[in-house]
Amino acid sequence: MSKGWEINGDFVGVGVTLETFFESVGIHQCTVTSHPDGGRHEFEVTVKYVRREIRDLTDRDRETFFNAMSVLQRVPSAVGREIYGDKYYSMDYFTRLHLYGGGDKTCDHWHEGTGFINAHMGFTLMFEQALQAVNPSIAVPYWDFTIEGTPHGDSTSFRSSSVFSDDWFGTTTPENGARVPDRGRFGFVPVATNVTEYSRIFNAYGMLRSEWNSDSTPFMTRYDGLFGYQNNRKPAGCKQYRDAFDHDDWMSLSSALKSSAHGHIHEIVGGAWSMEAGVVAKRTTELVLPFLHEIYAKELWRADYLVCPKSCSYDVPWVECQCSCDATALSGKSPLEVLKDAGLLSGSSFFYDKHLELIENLEATQEDTLAGYTAQESEDIFHEALRVMCTPSVEGTSYEATSTIDPIFWVIHPTIERLWQLRRLQDDAFDDTWVPSESVCFGNNPGDALPLHDLFASSRDASHSVLEASYPAGVGGTVRHGGASRDQHQTGGVGLRGGRVAGGVASSPKKYYTNAELYQLLDPNGDEVPYVYDNFEWPHCDVS
């Protein structure tokens, strides 16, 4: 007796068994027919990508992933889409998209509300599909930084992790004065320059950076210090993950995922420095040190306390093109009043006491006296924190809104989604209610549309337009990388109202998603999400 096999209506072979390779994700209809009796059996096969921990990849798979990332860094969207198809977008495209989400003057659309998880998981999926356009075998790996975040070792030991070897993501402690990783695969990662016609947001030097980061260095930067201090933080660890997992409703879980579980990994890797940092460190009480992870100059900038130059030519040194606090805006206000007005106290979901013990503050209340401190100590902390933020400084790439330039960015957020998926796969009661609010920044309510499109095959035939007022599109232009002479022309915006492909040919309407839609589509219990995680195990947490 022989058997004939069909997949999606196509005859693929004869035999008692069949070994085949599926070239696309999704549900495939399979039929096996017995001969000569005519017996017939139909079944479905679901095909998905598997995301694995970066250290569990084979050397070949890891190299394939790194190679594709290098393509996105070097090949502009217009050229890449001609070669690789419509799913391809360059790293500059993704960086601009993230900059629009996190570097807007009015508020942070992607990082300070309930929309954080949706935005970053959808964003990572769109990036993954761009990599798959280059090489369809790729699934974005995740970096389980809770391994480095366990209590073992001091706060700097994680920097010697294999993740930061020259052959992988490169050092977090470059030895040159420019603080540019200059060795290995990701040495001298370029930052786009001359982008004033390509992006509506750029720094004073016309570079694809946040407006509050007046850095003229044309490459990715990293530093192991913060404002004159050795950065004494570690990545989030097992405790933060356990605590996040215990939440039984979406609103509190989303807050825990974006804060304690995500931790301050971007500040840890990116760092910040200043010509005056040594002076600040000598004058600043040690009490402010536990709060350095909460110091965000961008919030002072949004509140118009920190003022940055609009334009500086490349031959103008940083010391003459730096952001500084506006004395007039500060006049008559105490440091506490300024920090409150800028949202730097109410925006925090947790902080540390003087013994570096975590103090939960999920209500994010604004207290004149911080828990675990005296009134005088609290006043000192507010005073010195404001002084540090008003000291002109430069932020490392991972610390600001163009953190996507740093390759480590792309393996950080999948590990948080892995925890989120595990929580959603539980059988216990979970409240999925997404409570809307009129006070949150656009991008954080369930009905808000995100500038992410065409992520799921079954939803491709629908369309949803995002208001250009919310996420304005770029207008094309010339982009120079790393001071190099070659020009790169990228057409199309950040993906609004259809868009363009190479050569100016109009593409079909794009499918965008609201937060509510994306929340459902990313549900691991459903069939839409095109990937799975290799496991939901944290064995190091069992012994930590």
Coordinates of C-alpha atoms in Angstrom, one line a residue:
M1 CA 0.0 0.0 0.0
S2 CA 1.4 3.4 -1.0
K3 CA 0.4 6.9 0.2
G4 CA 0.2 10.1 -1.7
W5 CA 0.8 13.5 0.0
E6 CA -0.6 16.9 -0.7
I7 CA 0.2 20.2 1.0
N8 CA -2.1 23.2 0.4
G9 CA -3.5 21.3 -2.6
D10 CA -0.2 20.6 -4.2
F11 CA 1.1 17.0 -4.7
V12 CA 4.4 16.7 -2.9
G13 CA 5.3 13.0 -2.9
V14 CA 4.6 9.3 -2.4
G15 CA 5.7 7.1 0.5
V16 CA 4.7 5.7 3.8
T17 CA 6.3 8.8 5.4
L18 CA 7.1 12.2 4.0
E19 CA 9.9 14.6 5.0
T20 CA 9.3 18.1 3.7
F21 CA 10.5 21.7 4.3
F22 CA 7.9 24.4 4.8
E23 CA 9.0 27.7 3.3
S24 CA 6.4 29.9 4.9
V25 CA 4.9 30.3 8.4
G26 CA 1.2 29.8 9.0
I27 CA -1.3 26.9 8.9
H28 CA -0.8 24.5 6.1
Q29 CA -3.5 22.1 4.9
C30 CA -2.2 18.6 4.5
T31 CA -3.8 15.5 2.9
V32 CA -2.6 11.9 2.8
T33 CA -4.3 9.4 0.5
S34 CA -3.8 5.6 0.7
H35 CA -3.7 3.6 -2.6
P36 CA -5.3 1.5 -3.8
D37 CA -8.1 1.6 -1.2
G38 CA -8.6 5.4 -1.4
G39 CA -8.4 6.1 2.3
R40 CA -8.0 9.8 3.0
H41 CA -6.9 11.8 6.0
E42 CA -6.7 15.6 6.3
F43 CA -4.8 17.5 9.0
E44 CA -3.1 20.8 9.6
V45 CA 0.5 21.7 10.3
T46 CA 1.3 25.0 12.0
V47 CA 4.7 26.4 11.1
K48 CA 6.4 29.2 13.2
Y49 CA 9.8 30.6 13.7
V50 CA 11.6 29.7 17.0
R51 CA 13.3 32.4 18.9
R52 CA 16.2 31.2 21.0
E53 CA 18.6 32.7 23.6
I54 CA 21.5 34.3 21.8
R55 CA 24.0 31.9 23.6
D56 CA 22.0 28.8 22.5
L57 CA 22.3 29.6 18.8
T58 CA 24.7 27.6 16.7
D59 CA 27.7 29.6 15.6
R60 CA 26.3 29.5 12.1
D61 CA 22.9 30.8 13.1
R62 CA 24.4 33.5 15.2
E63 CA 26.7 34.6 12.3
T64 CA 23.7 34.6 9.9
F65 CA 21.8 36.9 12.3
F66 CA 24.8 39.3 12.7
N67 CA 25.4 39.3 9.0
A68 CA 21.8 40.3 8.2
M69 CA 22.0 43.1 10.8
S70 CA 25.1 44.4 9.1
V71 CA 23.2 44.5 5.8
L72 CA 20.4 46.6 7.4
Q73 CA 23.1 49.0 8.8
R74 CA 24.7 49.5 5.4
V75 CA 22.0 49.1 2.7
P76 CA 19.4 51.9 2.5
S77 CA 15.7 51.1 2.3
A78 CA 15.3 52.0 -1.4
V79 CA 18.2 49.8 -2.5
G80 CA 17.3 47.0 -0.1
R81 CA 13.7 46.9 -1.2
E82 CA 14.8 46.5 -4.9
I83 CA 17.0 43.6 -3.8
Y84 CA 15.1 41.9 -1.0
G85 CA 11.5 42.9 -1.4
D86 CA 8.8 45.0 0.4
K87 CA 9.5 43.7 3.9
Y88 CA 13.0 45.2 3.8
Y89 CA 13.8 48.4 5.8
S90 CA 17.1 49.8 6.7
M91 CA 18.4 50.4 10.2
D92 CA 18.0 54.2 9.6
Y93 CA 14.3 53.6 9.0
F94 CA 13.9 51.7 12.2
T95 CA 15.9 54.3 14.1
R96 CA 13.9 57.1 12.8
L97 CA 10.7 55.3 13.6
H98 CA 11.9 54.7 17.2
L99 CA 13.1 58.3 17.4
Y100 CA 9.6 59.6 16.5
G101 CA 8.1 57.3 19.2
G102 CA 10.6 58.3 21.9
G103 CA 12.1 61.6 21.0
D104 CA 9.0 63.7 20.4
K105 CA 8.9 67.1 22.2
T106 CA 5.4 66.7 23.5
C107 CA 5.8 63.4 25.2
D108 CA 7.2 59.9 24.8
H109 CA 4.7 57.8 22.8
W110 CA 6.5 54.5 23.4
H111 CA 8.2 54.3 26.8
E112 CA 6.1 56.0 29.5
G113 CA 2.8 54.2 29.4
T114 CA 0.9 51.0 28.8
G115 CA 1.8 51.0 25.1
F116 CA 5.4 50.1 25.7
I117 CA 5.0 46.4 25.4
N118 CA 2.9 46.5 22.3
A119 CA 5.1 49.0 20.5
H120 CA 8.3 47.2 21.2
M121 CA 7.1 43.7 20.4
G122 CA 5.4 44.8 17.2
F123 CA 8.5 46.9 16.4
T124 CA 10.8 43.9 16.9
L125 CA 8.6 41.7 14.7
M126 CA 8.8 44.3 11.9
F127 CA 12.6 44.3 12.3
E128 CA 12.6 40.5 12.3
Q129 CA 10.7 40.4 9.0
A130 CA 13.2 42.9 7.5
L131 CA 16.0 40.4 8.5
Q132 CA 14.0 37.6 7.0
A133 CA 13.8 39.5 3.8
V134 CA 17.6 39.2 3.7
N135 CA 17.7 35.6 4.9
P136 CA 14.4 33.8 5.6
S137 CA 16.1 31.4 8.0
I138 CA 16.5 34.0 10.7
A139 CA 14.5 34.4 13.9
V140 CA 15.5 37.2 16.2
P141 CA 17.2 35.7 19.3
Y142 CA 16.7 37.0 22.8
W143 CA 19.3 38.0 25.4
D144 CA 18.2 36.7 28.8
F145 CA 19.9 39.4 30.8
T146 CA 18.6 38.0 34.1
I147 CA 21.5 35.6 33.8
E148 CA 23.8 38.6 34.2
G149 CA 21.4 40.2 36.6
T150 CA 21.6 37.5 39.2
P151 CA 23.1 38.4 42.6
H152 CA 26.4 36.7 41.9
G153 CA 29.4 39.0 41.2
D154 CA 29.6 42.7 41.5
S155 CA 27.8 45.3 39.4
T156 CA 30.4 45.4 36.7
S157 CA 30.9 41.6 36.3
F158 CA 28.2 41.4 33.6
R159 CA 30.3 43.5 31.3
S160 CA 32.6 40.5 30.8
S161 CA 29.7 38.4 29.5
S162 CA 30.3 36.6 26.2
V163 CA 27.4 38.8 24.9
F164 CA 29.8 41.7 24.9
S165 CA 32.7 40.0 23.2
D166 CA 34.2 41.5 20.1
D167 CA 32.8 38.8 17.9
W168 CA 29.3 39.4 19.3
F169 CA 27.9 42.8 20.3
G170 CA 31.2 44.4 21.3
T171 CA 32.5 45.9 24.5
T172 CA 30.6 48.3 26.8
T173 CA 33.8 49.9 28.0
P174 CA 35.6 51.2 24.9
E175 CA 39.1 52.5 25.7
N176 CA 39.2 55.4 23.3
G177 CA 38.3 58.9 24.3
A178 CA 35.4 59.0 21.9
R179 CA 33.8 56.1 23.7
V180 CA 33.2 54.3 20.4
P181 CA 33.4 50.5 20.3
D182 CA 36.1 50.1 17.7
R183 CA 36.8 46.4 17.5
G184 CA 35.0 43.4 16.1
R185 CA 32.0 43.0 14.0
F186 CA 30.1 46.0 15.4
G187 CA 33.1 48.3 15.7
F188 CA 32.4 51.8 14.4
V189 CA 28.6 51.3 13.9
P190 CA 27.6 54.4 11.9
V191 CA 25.1 57.1 12.9
A192 CA 23.4 58.8 10.0
T193 CA 24.4 62.4 9.4
N194 CA 22.9 65.3 7.4
V195 CA 19.4 64.0 8.1
T196 CA 17.5 67.4 8.3
E197 CA 15.5 66.4 5.2
Y198 CA 15.1 62.8 6.1
S199 CA 13.9 63.1 9.7
R200 CA 11.8 65.7 11.4
I201 CA 13.8 65.0 14.6
F202 CA 17.6 65.4 14.8
N203 CA 20.2 66.9 17.1
A204 CA 22.0 70.2 16.7
Y205 CA 24.6 68.7 14.4
G206 CA 21.9 67.4 12.0
M207 CA 22.5 63.8 13.1
L208 CA 19.9 61.0 13.7
R209 CA 20.0 61.5 17.4
S210 CA 17.7 62.9 20.1
E211 CA 17.5 66.7 20.2
W212 CA 18.7 66.7 23.8
N213 CA 21.8 64.7 22.9
S214 CA 24.2 67.2 21.3
D215 CA 26.8 64.6 20.3
S216 CA 28.7 65.0 17.0
T217 CA 30.3 61.6 17.1
P218 CA 29.3 59.8 13.9
F219 CA 29.4 56.3 15.5
M220 CA 27.6 54.4 18.2
T221 CA 28.9 55.2 21.7
R222 CA 28.9 53.3 25.0
Y223 CA 30.2 54.2 28.4
D224 CA 30.3 52.3 31.8
G225 CA 29.7 55.5 33.8
L226 CA 26.9 57.9 34.6
F227 CA 27.7 61.6 35.2
G228 CA 31.1 61.0 36.7
Y229 CA 30.1 57.8 38.7
Q230 CA 30.9 54.3 37.9
N231 CA 27.6 52.8 36.8
N232 CA 26.7 50.5 39.7
R233 CA 23.6 49.0 38.3
K234 CA 23.0 45.5 37.0
P235 CA 20.4 44.3 34.5
A236 CA 17.1 43.2 36.0
G237 CA 17.2 39.8 37.6
C238 CA 15.1 36.9 38.8
K239 CA 13.4 38.9 41.6
Q240 CA 12.1 41.5 39.2
Y241 CA 10.8 38.8 36.8
R242 CA 9.1 36.9 39.6
D243 CA 7.5 40.1 40.9
A244 CA 6.2 41.0 37.4
F245 CA 4.9 37.5 36.8
D246 CA 2.7 37.7 39.9
H247 CA 0.5 40.5 38.5
D248 CA -2.9 39.3 37.5
D249 CA -4.1 42.2 35.4
W250 CA -2.8 43.9 32.3
M251 CA -2.5 47.4 33.6
S252 CA -0.2 46.5 36.5
L253 CA 1.6 43.8 34.5
S254 CA 2.4 46.3 31.7
S255 CA 3.8 48.7 34.3
A256 CA 6.0 46.0 35.8
L257 CA 7.2 44.8 32.5
K258 CA 8.3 48.2 31.2
S259 CA 9.9 49.2 34.5
S260 CA 11.3 46.6 36.9
A261 CA 11.5 43.7 34.4
H262 CA 12.9 45.9 31.6
G263 CA 15.1 47.6 34.2
H264 CA 17.6 50.2 33.2
I265 CA 19.5 48.2 30.7
H266 CA 19.7 51.0 28.2
E267 CA 21.3 53.4 30.8
I268 CA 23.7 50.6 31.9
V269 CA 24.9 49.9 28.4
G270 CA 24.8 53.5 27.0
G271 CA 26.0 55.6 30.0
A272 CA 26.4 59.3 30.0
W273 CA 29.4 61.6 30.4
S274 CA 30.5 65.2 30.5
M275 CA 33.5 67.4 30.5
E276 CA 32.4 68.5 33.9
A277 CA 31.4 65.1 35.3
G278 CA 34.4 64.8 37.6
V279 CA 33.5 68.1 39.3
V280 CA 29.9 66.9 39.7
A281 CA 31.0 63.6 41.2
K282 CA 33.1 65.4 43.8
R283 CA 30.4 67.8 44.8
T284 CA 27.5 65.4 44.8
T285 CA 26.5 63.5 47.9
E286 CA 26.5 59.8 47.7
L287 CA 22.8 59.8 48.4
V288 CA 22.0 60.8 44.9
L289 CA 23.8 57.7 43.5
P290 CA 20.9 55.3 43.9
F291 CA 18.8 57.7 41.9
L292 CA 21.0 58.1 38.9
H293 CA 19.0 55.5 37.0
E294 CA 16.0 57.9 37.3
I295 CA 17.8 60.9 35.9
Y296 CA 16.5 61.7 32.5
A297 CA 17.5 65.0 31.0
K298 CA 14.9 64.5 28.3
E299 CA 12.1 65.2 30.8
L300 CA 13.7 68.6 31.7
W301 CA 14.0 69.2 27.9
R302 CA 10.3 68.4 27.4
A303 CA 9.3 70.7 30.2
D304 CA 11.5 73.5 28.7
Y305 CA 13.9 73.7 31.6
L306 CA 16.7 72.2 29.5
V307 CA 17.4 74.2 26.3
C308 CA 19.4 72.8 23.4
P309 CA 20.9 74.5 20.4
K310 CA 19.0 74.2 17.2
S311 CA 22.0 74.0 14.9
C312 CA 25.8 73.7 15.1
S313 CA 28.2 73.2 12.3
Y314 CA 30.5 70.1 12.5
D315 CA 33.5 72.2 13.3
V316 CA 31.9 73.6 16.4
P317 CA 33.1 71.7 19.4
W318 CA 30.6 70.1 21.8
V319 CA 31.5 72.5 24.6
E320 CA 30.1 75.3 22.4
C321 CA 27.0 73.3 21.3
Q322 CA 25.6 71.8 24.5
C323 CA 22.3 71.8 26.2
S324 CA 21.9 73.7 29.4
C325 CA 19.2 74.6 32.0
D326 CA 17.4 77.9 31.5
A327 CA 18.0 80.1 34.5
T328 CA 14.9 82.0 33.8
A329 CA 12.7 78.9 33.8
L330 CA 14.4 77.7 37.0
S331 CA 14.1 81.0 38.8
G332 CA 11.9 81.0 41.9
K333 CA 11.4 77.2 42.0
S334 CA 12.9 74.7 44.3
P335 CA 14.6 71.5 42.9
L336 CA 11.6 69.5 44.1
E337 CA 9.2 71.7 42.3
V338 CA 11.2 71.5 39.0
L339 CA 11.5 67.7 39.3
K340 CA 7.7 67.4 40.0
D341 CA 6.8 69.7 37.1
A342 CA 9.0 67.7 34.7
G343 CA 7.4 64.4 35.9
L344 CA 10.6 63.0 37.1
L345 CA 9.2 61.8 40.4
S346 CA 5.7 60.8 39.4
G347 CA 7.0 58.9 36.3
S348 CA 9.0 56.5 38.4
S349 CA 7.5 53.1 39.3
F350 CA 10.2 52.1 41.8
F351 CA 13.4 53.4 43.4
Y352 CA 16.1 52.4 45.9
D353 CA 16.7 53.3 49.5
K354 CA 20.1 54.3 50.9
H355 CA 21.0 50.6 51.3
L356 CA 20.3 50.0 47.6
E357 CA 17.2 47.9 48.5
L358 CA 14.3 48.1 46.1
I359 CA 11.4 50.1 47.3
E360 CA 8.1 49.5 45.4
N361 CA 6.3 52.7 44.5
L362 CA 3.7 51.4 42.0
E363 CA 1.4 54.3 42.7
A364 CA 4.2 56.6 41.6
T365 CA 3.2 59.2 44.2
Q366 CA 5.1 62.5 44.5
E367 CA 6.5 62.6 48.0
D368 CA 8.4 65.6 49.5
T369 CA 10.2 63.1 51.7
L370 CA 11.3 59.9 50.0
A371 CA 10.7 56.6 51.6
G372 CA 13.7 55.4 53.6
Y373 CA 15.3 58.9 53.8
T374 CA 15.0 61.9 56.1
A375 CA 13.6 65.2 55.0
Q376 CA 17.1 66.7 54.7
E377 CA 18.4 63.7 52.8
S378 CA 15.5 63.9 50.4
E379 CA 16.1 67.6 49.9
D380 CA 19.8 66.9 49.2
I381 CA 18.8 64.2 46.6
F382 CA 16.5 66.5 44.8
H383 CA 19.1 69.3 44.8
E384 CA 21.9 67.2 43.5
A385 CA 19.8 65.3 41.0
L386 CA 18.8 68.6 39.4
R387 CA 22.4 69.8 39.4
V388 CA 23.5 66.6 37.6
M389 CA 20.8 66.9 35.0
C390 CA 21.7 70.6 34.4
T391 CA 25.3 69.7 33.9
P392 CA 25.9 69.5 30.1
S393 CA 26.4 65.9 29.1
V394 CA 26.4 63.4 26.3
E395 CA 24.3 60.2 26.4
G396 CA 25.6 57.0 25.0
T397 CA 23.6 55.6 22.1
S398 CA 21.7 53.0 24.1
Y399 CA 20.6 55.6 26.6
E400 CA 18.6 57.8 24.2
A401 CA 15.8 57.6 21.7
T402 CA 18.0 56.3 18.9
S403 CA 19.0 53.3 21.0
T404 CA 18.1 51.1 18.0
I405 CA 21.5 52.0 16.5
D406 CA 23.1 49.8 19.1
P407 CA 22.7 46.2 18.0
I408 CA 22.1 45.0 21.5
F409 CA 18.7 46.8 21.4
W410 CA 17.2 44.1 19.3
V411 CA 17.8 41.2 21.6
I412 CA 16.6 43.0 24.8
H413 CA 12.9 43.2 24.3
P414 CA 12.2 39.7 23.2
T415 CA 13.2 38.4 26.6
I416 CA 10.6 40.6 28.2
E417 CA 8.0 39.3 25.7
R418 CA 9.0 35.8 26.7
L419 CA 7.9 36.6 30.3
W420 CA 4.7 38.2 29.0
Q421 CA 3.9 35.2 26.9
L422 CA 4.4 32.9 29.8
R423 CA 2.0 34.9 31.8
R424 CA -0.6 34.9 29.1
L425 CA -0.3 31.1 28.7
Q426 CA -1.4 30.5 32.3
D427 CA -4.9 29.0 33.0
D428 CA -5.6 31.3 36.0
A429 CA -7.9 34.3 35.8
F430 CA -6.2 37.3 34.2
D431 CA -7.8 40.7 33.7
D432 CA -7.0 41.8 30.2
T433 CA -8.8 45.1 30.6
W434 CA -6.9 48.0 29.0
V435 CA -8.2 51.1 30.8
P436 CA -8.1 54.1 28.6
S437 CA -7.1 57.5 29.9
E438 CA -7.3 61.0 28.6
S439 CA -4.1 62.1 30.3
V440 CA -1.7 59.6 28.7
C441 CA 0.5 60.3 25.7
F442 CA -0.8 59.2 22.3
G443 CA 0.2 55.6 21.7
N444 CA -0.8 54.3 25.1
N445 CA -4.6 53.9 24.8
P446 CA -6.2 50.8 23.4
G447 CA -7.7 52.7 20.4
D448 CA -4.4 54.4 19.5
A449 CA -2.9 53.3 16.2
L450 CA 0.8 52.5 16.0
P451 CA 3.0 53.2 13.0
L452 CA 3.7 49.4 12.5
H453 CA 2.3 47.7 9.5
D454 CA 1.7 44.4 7.7
L455 CA 3.0 42.2 10.5
F456 CA 0.4 39.4 10.2
A457 CA -0.5 37.6 7.0
S458 CA -4.2 37.2 7.7
S459 CA -4.8 40.9 8.4
R460 CA -3.0 42.1 5.3
D461 CA -6.2 42.8 3.3
A462 CA -7.5 45.3 5.8
S463 CA -6.2 48.9 6.1
H464 CA -5.9 51.4 8.8
S465 CA -4.5 54.9 8.4
V466 CA -2.5 56.6 11.1
L467 CA -3.0 60.4 11.3
E468 CA 0.1 62.1 10.1
A469 CA -0.2 64.6 12.9
S470 CA 0.6 61.7 15.3
Y471 CA 3.6 60.2 13.5
P472 CA 4.7 62.5 10.7
A473 CA 6.4 60.8 7.8
G474 CA 9.9 61.7 6.7
V475 CA 10.3 63.2 3.3
G476 CA 13.3 61.4 1.9
G477 CA 16.7 63.0 1.4
T478 CA 20.4 62.3 1.6
V479 CA 21.9 60.4 4.5
R480 CA 25.6 60.2 5.1
H481 CA 27.0 57.5 7.4
G482 CA 29.9 58.0 9.7
G483 CA 31.3 61.0 7.8
A484 CA 31.7 58.8 4.7
S485 CA 31.4 60.3 1.2
R486 CA 28.8 57.9 -0.1
D487 CA 25.3 59.2 -0.2
Q488 CA 22.3 57.0 0.6
H489 CA 18.9 58.0 -0.7
Q490 CA 15.9 56.6 1.1
T491 CA 12.4 57.2 -0.2
G492 CA 9.2 56.9 1.8
G493 CA 8.3 58.0 5.2
V494 CA 7.8 56.1 8.4
G495 CA 5.0 54.2 6.8
L496 CA 1.9 56.3 6.7
R497 CA -1.0 56.2 4.2
G498 CA 0.4 53.6 1.9
G499 CA 3.9 54.8 1.4
R500 CA 6.4 54.4 -1.5
V501 CA 8.9 51.8 -2.6
A502 CA 12.0 52.2 -4.6
G503 CA 11.6 54.2 -7.7
G504 CA 8.6 56.0 -6.4
V505 CA 6.1 53.2 -7.3
A506 CA 3.1 53.3 -5.1
S507 CA 2.5 50.3 -2.9
S508 CA -0.8 48.9 -1.9
P509 CA -2.5 50.3 1.2
K510 CA -0.8 49.1 4.4
K511 CA -2.4 47.5 7.3
Y512 CA -1.8 49.3 10.6
Y513 CA -2.8 48.2 14.1
T514 CA -4.4 49.8 17.1
N515 CA -3.1 48.8 20.5
A516 CA -6.2 46.7 21.1
E517 CA -5.7 44.8 17.8
L518 CA -2.0 44.2 18.3
Y519 CA -2.6 43.0 21.9
Q520 CA -4.9 40.3 20.5
L521 CA -2.7 39.4 17.5
L522 CA 0.3 38.9 19.8
D523 CA -1.5 36.5 22.0
P524 CA 0.6 33.3 22.1
N525 CA -2.7 31.3 22.5
G526 CA -3.7 32.2 19.0
D527 CA -2.5 31.4 15.5
E528 CA -1.5 34.8 14.4
V529 CA 1.9 35.4 16.0
P530 CA 4.4 33.9 13.6
Y531 CA 7.0 32.7 16.2
V532 CA 7.4 30.8 19.5
Y533 CA 10.0 30.9 22.2
D534 CA 12.2 27.9 22.6
N535 CA 11.3 27.5 26.3
F536 CA 10.0 29.3 29.4
E537 CA 12.7 28.3 31.8
W538 CA 15.0 30.3 34.0
P539 CA 17.1 27.6 35.7
H540 CA 19.5 30.1 37.1
C541 CA 16.6 31.7 39.0
D542 CA 15.9 28.4 40.8
V543 CA 19.3 28.6 42.6
S544 CA 19.6 32.3 43.0

